[in-house]
PDB file of C-alpha atoms in Angstrom:
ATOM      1  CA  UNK A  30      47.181 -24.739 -48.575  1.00 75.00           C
ATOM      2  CA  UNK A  31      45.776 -27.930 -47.237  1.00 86.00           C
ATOM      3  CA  UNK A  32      42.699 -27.965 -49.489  1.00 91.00           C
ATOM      4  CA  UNK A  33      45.166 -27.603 -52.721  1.00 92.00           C
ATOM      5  CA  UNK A  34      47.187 -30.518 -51.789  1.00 93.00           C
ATOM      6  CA  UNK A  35      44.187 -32.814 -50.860  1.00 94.00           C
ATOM      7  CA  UNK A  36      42.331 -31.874 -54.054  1.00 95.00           C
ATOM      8  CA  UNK A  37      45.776 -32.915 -55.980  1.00 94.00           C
ATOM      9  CA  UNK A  38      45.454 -36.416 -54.581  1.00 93.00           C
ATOM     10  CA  UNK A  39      42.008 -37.305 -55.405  1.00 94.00           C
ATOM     11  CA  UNK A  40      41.975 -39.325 -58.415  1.00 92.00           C
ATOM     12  CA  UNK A  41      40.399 -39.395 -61.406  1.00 93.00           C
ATOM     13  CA  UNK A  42      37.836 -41.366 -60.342  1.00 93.00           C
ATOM     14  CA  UNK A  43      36.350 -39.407 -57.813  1.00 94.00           C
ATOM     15  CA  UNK A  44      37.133 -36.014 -59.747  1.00 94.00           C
ATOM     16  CA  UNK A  45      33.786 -34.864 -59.649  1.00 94.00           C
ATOM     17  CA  UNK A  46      34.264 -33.685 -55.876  1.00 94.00           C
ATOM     18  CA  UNK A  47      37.547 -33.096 -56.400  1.00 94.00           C
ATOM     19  CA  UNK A  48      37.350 -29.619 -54.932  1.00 94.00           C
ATOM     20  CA  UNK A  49      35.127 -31.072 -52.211  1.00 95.00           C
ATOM     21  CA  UNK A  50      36.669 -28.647 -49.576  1.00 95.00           C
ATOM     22  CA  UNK A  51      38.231 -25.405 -49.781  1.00 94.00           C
ATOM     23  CA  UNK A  52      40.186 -22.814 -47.655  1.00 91.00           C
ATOM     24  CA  UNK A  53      38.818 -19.478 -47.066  1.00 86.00           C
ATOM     25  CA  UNK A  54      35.483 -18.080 -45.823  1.00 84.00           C
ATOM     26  CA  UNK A  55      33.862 -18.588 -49.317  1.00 85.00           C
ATOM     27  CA  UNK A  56      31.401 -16.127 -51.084  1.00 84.00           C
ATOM     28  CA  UNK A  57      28.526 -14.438 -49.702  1.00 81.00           C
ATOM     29  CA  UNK A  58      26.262 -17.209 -50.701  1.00 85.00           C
ATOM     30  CA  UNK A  59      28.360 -19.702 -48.001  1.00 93.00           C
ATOM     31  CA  UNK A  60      26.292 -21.090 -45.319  1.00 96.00           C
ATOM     32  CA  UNK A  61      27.507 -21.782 -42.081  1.00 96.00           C
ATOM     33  CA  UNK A  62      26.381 -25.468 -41.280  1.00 97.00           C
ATOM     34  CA  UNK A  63      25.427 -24.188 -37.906  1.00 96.00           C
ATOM     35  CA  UNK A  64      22.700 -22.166 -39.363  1.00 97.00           C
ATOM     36  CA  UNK A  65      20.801 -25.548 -40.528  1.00 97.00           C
ATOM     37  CA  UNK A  66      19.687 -25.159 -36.631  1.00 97.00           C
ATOM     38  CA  UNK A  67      17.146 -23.053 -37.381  1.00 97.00           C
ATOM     39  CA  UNK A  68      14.132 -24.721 -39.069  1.00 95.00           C
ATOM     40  CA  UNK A  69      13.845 -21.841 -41.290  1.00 96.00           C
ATOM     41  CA  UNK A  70      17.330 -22.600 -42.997  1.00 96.00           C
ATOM     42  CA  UNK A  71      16.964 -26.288 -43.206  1.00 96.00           C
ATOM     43  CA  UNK A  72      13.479 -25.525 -44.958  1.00 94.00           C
ATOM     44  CA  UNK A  73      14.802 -23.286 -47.669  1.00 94.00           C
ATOM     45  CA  UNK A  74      18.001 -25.188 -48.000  1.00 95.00           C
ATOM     46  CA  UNK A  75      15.510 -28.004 -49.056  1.00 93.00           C
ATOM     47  CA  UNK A  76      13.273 -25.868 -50.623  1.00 91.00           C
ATOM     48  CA  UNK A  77      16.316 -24.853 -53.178  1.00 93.00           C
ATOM     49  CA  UNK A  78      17.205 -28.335 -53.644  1.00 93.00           C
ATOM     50  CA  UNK A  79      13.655 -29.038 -54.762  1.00 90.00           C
ATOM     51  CA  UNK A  80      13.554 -26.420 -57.032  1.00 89.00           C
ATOM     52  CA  UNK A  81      17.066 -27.688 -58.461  1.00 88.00           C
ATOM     53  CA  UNK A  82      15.618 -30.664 -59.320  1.00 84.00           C
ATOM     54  CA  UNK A  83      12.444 -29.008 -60.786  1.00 70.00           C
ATOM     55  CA  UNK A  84       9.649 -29.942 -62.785  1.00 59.00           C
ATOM     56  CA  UNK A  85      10.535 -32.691 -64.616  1.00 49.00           C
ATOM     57  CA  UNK A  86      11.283 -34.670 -61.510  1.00 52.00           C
ATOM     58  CA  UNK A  87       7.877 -34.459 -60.723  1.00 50.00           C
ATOM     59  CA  UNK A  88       8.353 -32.001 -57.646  1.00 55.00           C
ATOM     60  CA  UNK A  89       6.250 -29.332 -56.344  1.00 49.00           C
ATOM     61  CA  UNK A  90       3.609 -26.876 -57.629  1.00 45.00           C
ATOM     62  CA  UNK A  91       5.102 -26.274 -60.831  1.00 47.00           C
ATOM     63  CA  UNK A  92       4.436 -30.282 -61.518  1.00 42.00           C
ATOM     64  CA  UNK A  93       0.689 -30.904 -60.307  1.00 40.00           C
ATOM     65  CA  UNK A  94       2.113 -32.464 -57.757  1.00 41.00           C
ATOM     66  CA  UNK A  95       1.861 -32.265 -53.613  1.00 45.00           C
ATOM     67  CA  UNK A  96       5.140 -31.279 -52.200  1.00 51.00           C
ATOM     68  CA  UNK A  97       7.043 -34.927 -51.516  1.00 62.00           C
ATOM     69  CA  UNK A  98       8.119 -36.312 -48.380  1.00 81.00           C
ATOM     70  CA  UNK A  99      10.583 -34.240 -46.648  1.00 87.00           C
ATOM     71  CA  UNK A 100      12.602 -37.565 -45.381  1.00 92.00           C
ATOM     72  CA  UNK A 101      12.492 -39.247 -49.660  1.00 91.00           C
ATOM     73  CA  UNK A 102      14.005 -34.954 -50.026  1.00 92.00           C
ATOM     74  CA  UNK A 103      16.623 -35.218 -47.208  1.00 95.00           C
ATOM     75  CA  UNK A 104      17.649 -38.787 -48.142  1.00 95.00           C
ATOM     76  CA  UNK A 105      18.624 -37.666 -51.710  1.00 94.00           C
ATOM     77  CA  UNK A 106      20.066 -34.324 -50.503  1.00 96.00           C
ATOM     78  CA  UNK A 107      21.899 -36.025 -47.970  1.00 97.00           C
ATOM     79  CA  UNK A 108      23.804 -38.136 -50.665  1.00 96.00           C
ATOM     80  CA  UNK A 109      25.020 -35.043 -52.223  1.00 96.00           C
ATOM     81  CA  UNK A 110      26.394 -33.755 -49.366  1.00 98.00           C
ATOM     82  CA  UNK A 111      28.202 -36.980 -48.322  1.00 97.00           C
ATOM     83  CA  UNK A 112      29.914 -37.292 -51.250  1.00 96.00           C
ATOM     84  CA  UNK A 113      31.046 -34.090 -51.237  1.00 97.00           C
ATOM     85  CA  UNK A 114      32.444 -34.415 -47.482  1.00 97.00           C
ATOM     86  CA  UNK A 115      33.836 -37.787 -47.963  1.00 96.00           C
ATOM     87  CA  UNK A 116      35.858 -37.593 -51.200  1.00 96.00           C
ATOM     88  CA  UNK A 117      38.551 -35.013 -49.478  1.00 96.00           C
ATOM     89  CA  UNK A 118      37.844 -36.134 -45.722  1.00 95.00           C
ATOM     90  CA  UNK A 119      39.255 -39.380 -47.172  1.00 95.00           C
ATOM     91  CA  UNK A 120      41.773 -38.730 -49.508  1.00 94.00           C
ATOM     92  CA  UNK A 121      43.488 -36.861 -47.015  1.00 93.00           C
ATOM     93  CA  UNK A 122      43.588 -39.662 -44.410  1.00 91.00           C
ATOM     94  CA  UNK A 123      44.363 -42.959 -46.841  1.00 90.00           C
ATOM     95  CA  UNK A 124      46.834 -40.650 -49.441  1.00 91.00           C
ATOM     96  CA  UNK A 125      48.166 -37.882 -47.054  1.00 90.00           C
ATOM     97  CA  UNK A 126      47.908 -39.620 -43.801  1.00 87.00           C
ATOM     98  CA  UNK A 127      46.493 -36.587 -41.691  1.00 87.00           C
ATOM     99  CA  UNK A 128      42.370 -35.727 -40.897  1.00 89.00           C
ATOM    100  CA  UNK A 129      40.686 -32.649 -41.969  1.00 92.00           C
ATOM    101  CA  UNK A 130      39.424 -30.240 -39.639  1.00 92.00           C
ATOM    102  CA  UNK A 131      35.931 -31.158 -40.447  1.00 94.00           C
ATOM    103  CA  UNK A 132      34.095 -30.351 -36.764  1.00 94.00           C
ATOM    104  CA  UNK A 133      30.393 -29.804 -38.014  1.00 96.00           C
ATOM    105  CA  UNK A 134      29.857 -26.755 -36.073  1.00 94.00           C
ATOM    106  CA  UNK A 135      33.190 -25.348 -37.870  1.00 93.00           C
ATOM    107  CA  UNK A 136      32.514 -25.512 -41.049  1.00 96.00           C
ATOM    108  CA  UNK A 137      30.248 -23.905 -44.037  1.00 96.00           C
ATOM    109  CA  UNK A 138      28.401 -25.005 -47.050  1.00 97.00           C
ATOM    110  CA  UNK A 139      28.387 -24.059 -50.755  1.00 96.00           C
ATOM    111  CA  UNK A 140      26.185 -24.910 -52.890  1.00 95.00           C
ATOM    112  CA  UNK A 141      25.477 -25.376 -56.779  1.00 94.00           C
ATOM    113  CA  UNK A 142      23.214 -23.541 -58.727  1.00 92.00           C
ATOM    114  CA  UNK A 143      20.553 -26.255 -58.196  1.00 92.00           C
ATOM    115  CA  UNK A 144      21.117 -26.471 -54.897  1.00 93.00           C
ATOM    116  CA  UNK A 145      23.274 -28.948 -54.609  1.00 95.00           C
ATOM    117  CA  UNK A 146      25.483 -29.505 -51.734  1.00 96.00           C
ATOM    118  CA  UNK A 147      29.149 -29.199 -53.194  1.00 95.00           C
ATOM    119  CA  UNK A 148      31.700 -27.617 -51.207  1.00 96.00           C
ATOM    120  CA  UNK A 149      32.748 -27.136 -47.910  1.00 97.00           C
ATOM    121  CA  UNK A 150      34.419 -24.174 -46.575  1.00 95.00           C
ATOM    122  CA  UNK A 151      37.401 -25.358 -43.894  1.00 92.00           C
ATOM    123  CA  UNK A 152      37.744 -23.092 -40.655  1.00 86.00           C
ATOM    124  CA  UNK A 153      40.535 -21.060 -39.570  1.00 75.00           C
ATOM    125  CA  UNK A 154      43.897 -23.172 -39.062  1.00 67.00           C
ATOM    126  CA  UNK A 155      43.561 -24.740 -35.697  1.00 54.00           C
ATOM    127  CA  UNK A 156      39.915 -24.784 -35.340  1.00 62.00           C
ATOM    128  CA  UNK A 157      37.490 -27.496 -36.493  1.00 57.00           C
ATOM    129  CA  UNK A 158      39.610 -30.436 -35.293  1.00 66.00           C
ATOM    130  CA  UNK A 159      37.862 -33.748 -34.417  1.00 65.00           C
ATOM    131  CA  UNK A 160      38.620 -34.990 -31.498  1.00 58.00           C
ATOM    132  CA  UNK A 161      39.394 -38.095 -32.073  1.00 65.00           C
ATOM    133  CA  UNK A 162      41.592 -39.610 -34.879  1.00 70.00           C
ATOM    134  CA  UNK A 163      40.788 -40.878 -38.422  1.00 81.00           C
ATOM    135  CA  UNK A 164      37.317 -41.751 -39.603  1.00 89.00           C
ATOM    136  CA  UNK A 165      36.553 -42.127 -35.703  1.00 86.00           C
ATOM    137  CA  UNK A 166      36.777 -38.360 -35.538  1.00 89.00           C
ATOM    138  CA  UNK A 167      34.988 -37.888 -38.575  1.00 93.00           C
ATOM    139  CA  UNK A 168      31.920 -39.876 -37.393  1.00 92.00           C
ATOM    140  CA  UNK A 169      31.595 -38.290 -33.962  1.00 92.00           C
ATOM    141  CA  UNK A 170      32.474 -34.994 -34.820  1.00 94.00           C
ATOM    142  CA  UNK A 171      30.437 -34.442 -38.336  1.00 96.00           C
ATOM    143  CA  UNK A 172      28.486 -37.571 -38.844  1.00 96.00           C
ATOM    144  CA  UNK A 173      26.917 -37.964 -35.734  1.00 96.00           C
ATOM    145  CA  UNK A 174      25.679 -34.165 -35.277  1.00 97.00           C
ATOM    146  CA  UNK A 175      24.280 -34.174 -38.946  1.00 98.00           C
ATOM    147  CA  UNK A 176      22.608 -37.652 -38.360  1.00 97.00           C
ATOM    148  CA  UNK A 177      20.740 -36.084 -35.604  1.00 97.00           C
ATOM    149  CA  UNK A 178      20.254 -32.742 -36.945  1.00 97.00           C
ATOM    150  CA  UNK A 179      18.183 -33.991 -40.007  1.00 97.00           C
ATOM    151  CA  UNK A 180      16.103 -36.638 -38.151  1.00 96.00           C
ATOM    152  CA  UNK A 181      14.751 -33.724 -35.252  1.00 96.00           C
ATOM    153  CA  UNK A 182      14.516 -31.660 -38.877  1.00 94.00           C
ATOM    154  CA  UNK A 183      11.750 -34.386 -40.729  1.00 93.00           C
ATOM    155  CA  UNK A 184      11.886 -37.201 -38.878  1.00 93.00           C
ATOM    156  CA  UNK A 185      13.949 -39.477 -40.934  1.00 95.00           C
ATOM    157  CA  UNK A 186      15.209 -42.528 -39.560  1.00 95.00           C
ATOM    158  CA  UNK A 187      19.083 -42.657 -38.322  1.00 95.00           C
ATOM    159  CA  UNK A 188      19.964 -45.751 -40.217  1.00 94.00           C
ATOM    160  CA  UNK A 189      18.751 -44.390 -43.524  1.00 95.00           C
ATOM    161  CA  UNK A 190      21.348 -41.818 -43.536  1.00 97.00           C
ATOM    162  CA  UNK A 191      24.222 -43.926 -41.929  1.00 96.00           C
ATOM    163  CA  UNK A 192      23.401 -46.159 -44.916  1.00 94.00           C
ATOM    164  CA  UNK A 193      24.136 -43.391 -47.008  1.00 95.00           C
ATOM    165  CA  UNK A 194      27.193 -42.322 -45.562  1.00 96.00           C
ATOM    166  CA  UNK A 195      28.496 -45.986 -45.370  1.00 93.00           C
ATOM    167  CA  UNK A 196      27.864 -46.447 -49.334  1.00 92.00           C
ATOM    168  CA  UNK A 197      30.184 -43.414 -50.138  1.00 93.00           C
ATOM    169  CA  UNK A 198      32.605 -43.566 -47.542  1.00 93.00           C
ATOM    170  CA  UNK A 199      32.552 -47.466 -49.024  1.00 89.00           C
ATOM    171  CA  UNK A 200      33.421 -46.449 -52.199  1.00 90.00           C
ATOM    172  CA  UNK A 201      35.390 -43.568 -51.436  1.00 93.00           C
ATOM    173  CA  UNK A 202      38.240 -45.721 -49.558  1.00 90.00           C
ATOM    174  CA  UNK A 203      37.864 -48.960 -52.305  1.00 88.00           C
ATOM    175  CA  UNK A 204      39.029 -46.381 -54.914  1.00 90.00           C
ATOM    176  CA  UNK A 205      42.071 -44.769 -52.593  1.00 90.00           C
ATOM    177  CA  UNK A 206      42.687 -48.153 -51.006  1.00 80.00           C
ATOM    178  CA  UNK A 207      46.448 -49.217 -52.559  1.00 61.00           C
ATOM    179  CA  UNK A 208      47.261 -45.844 -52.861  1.00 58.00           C
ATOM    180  CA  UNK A 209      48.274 -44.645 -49.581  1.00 58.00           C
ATOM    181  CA  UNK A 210      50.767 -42.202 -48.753  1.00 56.00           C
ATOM    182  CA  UNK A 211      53.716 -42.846 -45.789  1.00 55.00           C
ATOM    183  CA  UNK A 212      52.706 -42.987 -42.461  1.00 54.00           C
ATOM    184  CA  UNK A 213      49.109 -43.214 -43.644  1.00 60.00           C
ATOM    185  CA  UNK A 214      48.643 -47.171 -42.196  1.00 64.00           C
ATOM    186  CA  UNK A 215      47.252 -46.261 -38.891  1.00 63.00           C
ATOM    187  CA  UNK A 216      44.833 -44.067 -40.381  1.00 66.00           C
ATOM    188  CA  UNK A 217      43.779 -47.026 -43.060  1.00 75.00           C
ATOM    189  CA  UNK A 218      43.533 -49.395 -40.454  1.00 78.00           C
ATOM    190  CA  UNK A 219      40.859 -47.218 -38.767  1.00 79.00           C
ATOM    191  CA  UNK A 220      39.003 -46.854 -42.528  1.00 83.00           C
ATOM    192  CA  UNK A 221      38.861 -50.756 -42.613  1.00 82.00           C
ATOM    193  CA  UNK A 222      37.602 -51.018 -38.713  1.00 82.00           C
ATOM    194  CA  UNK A 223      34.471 -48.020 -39.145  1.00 85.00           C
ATOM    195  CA  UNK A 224      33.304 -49.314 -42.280  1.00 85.00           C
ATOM    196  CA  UNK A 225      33.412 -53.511 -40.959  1.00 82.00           C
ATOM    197  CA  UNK A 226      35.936 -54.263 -43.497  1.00 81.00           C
ATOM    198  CA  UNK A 227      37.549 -56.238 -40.845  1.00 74.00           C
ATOM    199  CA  UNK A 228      37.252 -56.407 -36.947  1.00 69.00           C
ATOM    200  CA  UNK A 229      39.276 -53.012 -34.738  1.00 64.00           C
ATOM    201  CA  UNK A 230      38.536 -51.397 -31.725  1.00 64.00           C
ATOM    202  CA  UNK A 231      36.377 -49.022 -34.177  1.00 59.00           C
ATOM    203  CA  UNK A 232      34.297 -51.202 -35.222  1.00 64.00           C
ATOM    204  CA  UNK A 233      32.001 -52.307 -32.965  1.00 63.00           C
ATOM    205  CA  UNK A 234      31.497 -48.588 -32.105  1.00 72.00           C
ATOM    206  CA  UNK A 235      31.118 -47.449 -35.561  1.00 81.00           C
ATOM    207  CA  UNK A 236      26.897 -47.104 -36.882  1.00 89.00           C
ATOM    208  CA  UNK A 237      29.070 -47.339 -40.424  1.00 90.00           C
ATOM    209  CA  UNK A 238      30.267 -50.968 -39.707  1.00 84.00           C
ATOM    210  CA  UNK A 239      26.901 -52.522 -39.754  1.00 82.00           C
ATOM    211  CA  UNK A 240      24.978 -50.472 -42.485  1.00 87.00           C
ATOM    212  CA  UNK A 241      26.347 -52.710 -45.284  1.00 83.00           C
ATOM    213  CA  UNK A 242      26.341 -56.367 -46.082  1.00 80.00           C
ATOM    214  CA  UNK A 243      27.112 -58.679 -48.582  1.00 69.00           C
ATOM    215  CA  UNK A 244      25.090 -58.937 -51.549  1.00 60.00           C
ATOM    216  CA  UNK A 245      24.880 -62.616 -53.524  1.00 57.00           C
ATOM    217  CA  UNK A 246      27.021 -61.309 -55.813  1.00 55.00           C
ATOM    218  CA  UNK A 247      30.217 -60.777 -53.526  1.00 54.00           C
ATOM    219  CA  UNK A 248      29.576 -56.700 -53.537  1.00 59.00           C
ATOM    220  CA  UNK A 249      28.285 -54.940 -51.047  1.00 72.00           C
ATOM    221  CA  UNK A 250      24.437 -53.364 -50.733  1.00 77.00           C
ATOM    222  CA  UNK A 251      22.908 -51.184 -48.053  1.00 84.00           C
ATOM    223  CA  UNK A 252      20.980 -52.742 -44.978  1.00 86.00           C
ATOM    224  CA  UNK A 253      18.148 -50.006 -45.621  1.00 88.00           C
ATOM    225  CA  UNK A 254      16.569 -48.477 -48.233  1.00 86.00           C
ATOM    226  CA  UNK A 255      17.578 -44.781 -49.041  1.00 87.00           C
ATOM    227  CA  UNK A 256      13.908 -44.068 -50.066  1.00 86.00           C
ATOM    228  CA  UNK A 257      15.779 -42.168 -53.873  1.00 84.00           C
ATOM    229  CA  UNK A 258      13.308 -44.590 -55.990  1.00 79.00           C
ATOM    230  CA  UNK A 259      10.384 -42.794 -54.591  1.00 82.00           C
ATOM    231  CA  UNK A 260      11.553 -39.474 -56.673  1.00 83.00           C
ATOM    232  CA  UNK A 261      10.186 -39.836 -59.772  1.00 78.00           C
ATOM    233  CA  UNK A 262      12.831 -39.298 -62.243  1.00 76.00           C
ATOM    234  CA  UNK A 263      15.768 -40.600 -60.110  1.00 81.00           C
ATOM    235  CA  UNK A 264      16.572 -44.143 -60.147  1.00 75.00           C
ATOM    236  CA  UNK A 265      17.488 -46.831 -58.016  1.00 75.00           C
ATOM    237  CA  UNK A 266      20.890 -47.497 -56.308  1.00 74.00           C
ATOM    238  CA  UNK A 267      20.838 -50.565 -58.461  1.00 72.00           C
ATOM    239  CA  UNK A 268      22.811 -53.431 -56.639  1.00 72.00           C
ATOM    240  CA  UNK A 269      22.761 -51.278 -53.789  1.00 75.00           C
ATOM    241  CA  UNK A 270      19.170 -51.430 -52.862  1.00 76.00           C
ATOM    242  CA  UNK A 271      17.863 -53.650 -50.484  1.00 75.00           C
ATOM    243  CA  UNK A 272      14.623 -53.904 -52.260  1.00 68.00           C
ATOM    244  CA  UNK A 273      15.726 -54.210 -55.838  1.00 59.00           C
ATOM    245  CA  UNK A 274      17.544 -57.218 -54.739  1.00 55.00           C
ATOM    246  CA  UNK A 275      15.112 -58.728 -52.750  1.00 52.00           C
ATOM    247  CA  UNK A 276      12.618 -58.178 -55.817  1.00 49.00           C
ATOM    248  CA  UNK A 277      15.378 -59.472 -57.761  1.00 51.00           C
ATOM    249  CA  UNK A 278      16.004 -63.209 -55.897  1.00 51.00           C
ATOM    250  CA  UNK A 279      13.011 -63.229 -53.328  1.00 49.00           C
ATOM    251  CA  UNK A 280      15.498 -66.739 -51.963  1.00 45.00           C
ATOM    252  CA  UNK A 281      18.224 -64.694 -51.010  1.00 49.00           C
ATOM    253  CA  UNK A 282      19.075 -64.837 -47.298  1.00 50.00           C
ATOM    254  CA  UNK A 283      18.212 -61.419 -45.502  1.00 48.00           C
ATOM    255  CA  UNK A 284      20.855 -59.466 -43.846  1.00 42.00           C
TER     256      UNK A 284
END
């Protein structure tokens, strides 16, 4: 099954969503994305997530404290949920050559026992197919929907989340990249043009390409601030963030 032979690609490195996707409808506690329409859902599904990260983050009731901002929430949530979609969706096109059927509309969610996205549940065989190739497909036919889903939801800006999804995808490929299986090239060449690496037809399309820039150091750091800092209890992105740097070395050119 195509889950199996994705999951036995992923390396070490990025074991921890390993098992990122999976074939079957799931248990009865799988979500179908589609149902983070309704306000209702996408409230509880944060609500849960909240909860998971309970009172010693400093969240909710149970803390003394006002419920936090439902963007700072859907930021960090978001970054679960990423990872978990971009470990497999990319192993399978830099090691195996061939997309996922990730269509957002297609697919469900599991979840960990705090709430934490983990898992997502792949459609029937033949449904779910992006409609265009690569990381292309994946943008337009996941990326794009969710983007927009979660800013009508709270009202968080677009390029916070694309930032997001450009630091994982980011490091996703960098520790696949030399490790591609045959016939995979085309399908690496379109990894390097979404995420800017260098310039493709995909690039200046992709909202991935420009999220990320270089830091003084040589890495690469996020345009925009994911807002995580503002949790209390979970830190920074470190070399990541925009604002620790700037903090950091207040001379540093600005992106």
């Amino acid at each position: 099954m195509i889950a199996e032979e994705v999951a036995a690609q992923v390396p070490d490195s990025l074991a921890a969503y390993r098992d990122g996707v999976a074939d079957g409808p799931g248990g009865p506690g799988t979500m179908p994305l589609q149902a983070l329409r309704d306000p209702r859902v996408f409230d509880a599904t944060l609500d849960a997530f909240a909860a998971g990260l309970g009172p010693a983050a400093g969240l909710g009731p149970a803390a003394g404290c006002a419920p936090c901002d439902r963007r700072i929430l859907v930021s960090y949530w978001s970054q679960f949920y990423l990872a978990a979609l971009a470990t497999p969706a990319l192993t399978a096109l830099v090691r195996l050559g061939r997309p996922l059927p990730l269509a957002f509309d297609a697919l469900s969610l599991e979840r960990d026992a705090a709430g934490r996205p983990c898992r997502f549940r792949l459609p029937a065989e033949g449904c779910g197919s992006c409609a265009a190739p690569g990381l292309a497909g994946l943008v337009e036919a996941h990326l794009r929907p969710f983007v927009e889903l979660c800013h009508e939801r709270c009202g968080i800006a677009p390029r916070i989340l694309w930032g997001n999804a450009a630091v994982i995808l980011d490091y996703v490929a960098r520790e696949l990249e030399g490790s591609r299986g045959d016939g995979a090239e085309a399908a690496c060449d379109d990894v390097a043009a979404c995420l800017g690496w260098r310039a493709g037809p995909a690039c200046s399309k992709s909202p991935l390409a420009q999220a990320l820039c270089p830091g003084a150091s040589g890495c690469r750091r996020r345009r925009v601030c994911c807002l995580r800092h503002r949790l209390p209890g979970v830190p920074s992105c470190g070399a990541l963030c925009p604002v620790a740097c700037a903090a950091q070395n207040r001379s540093e050119p600005r992106c």
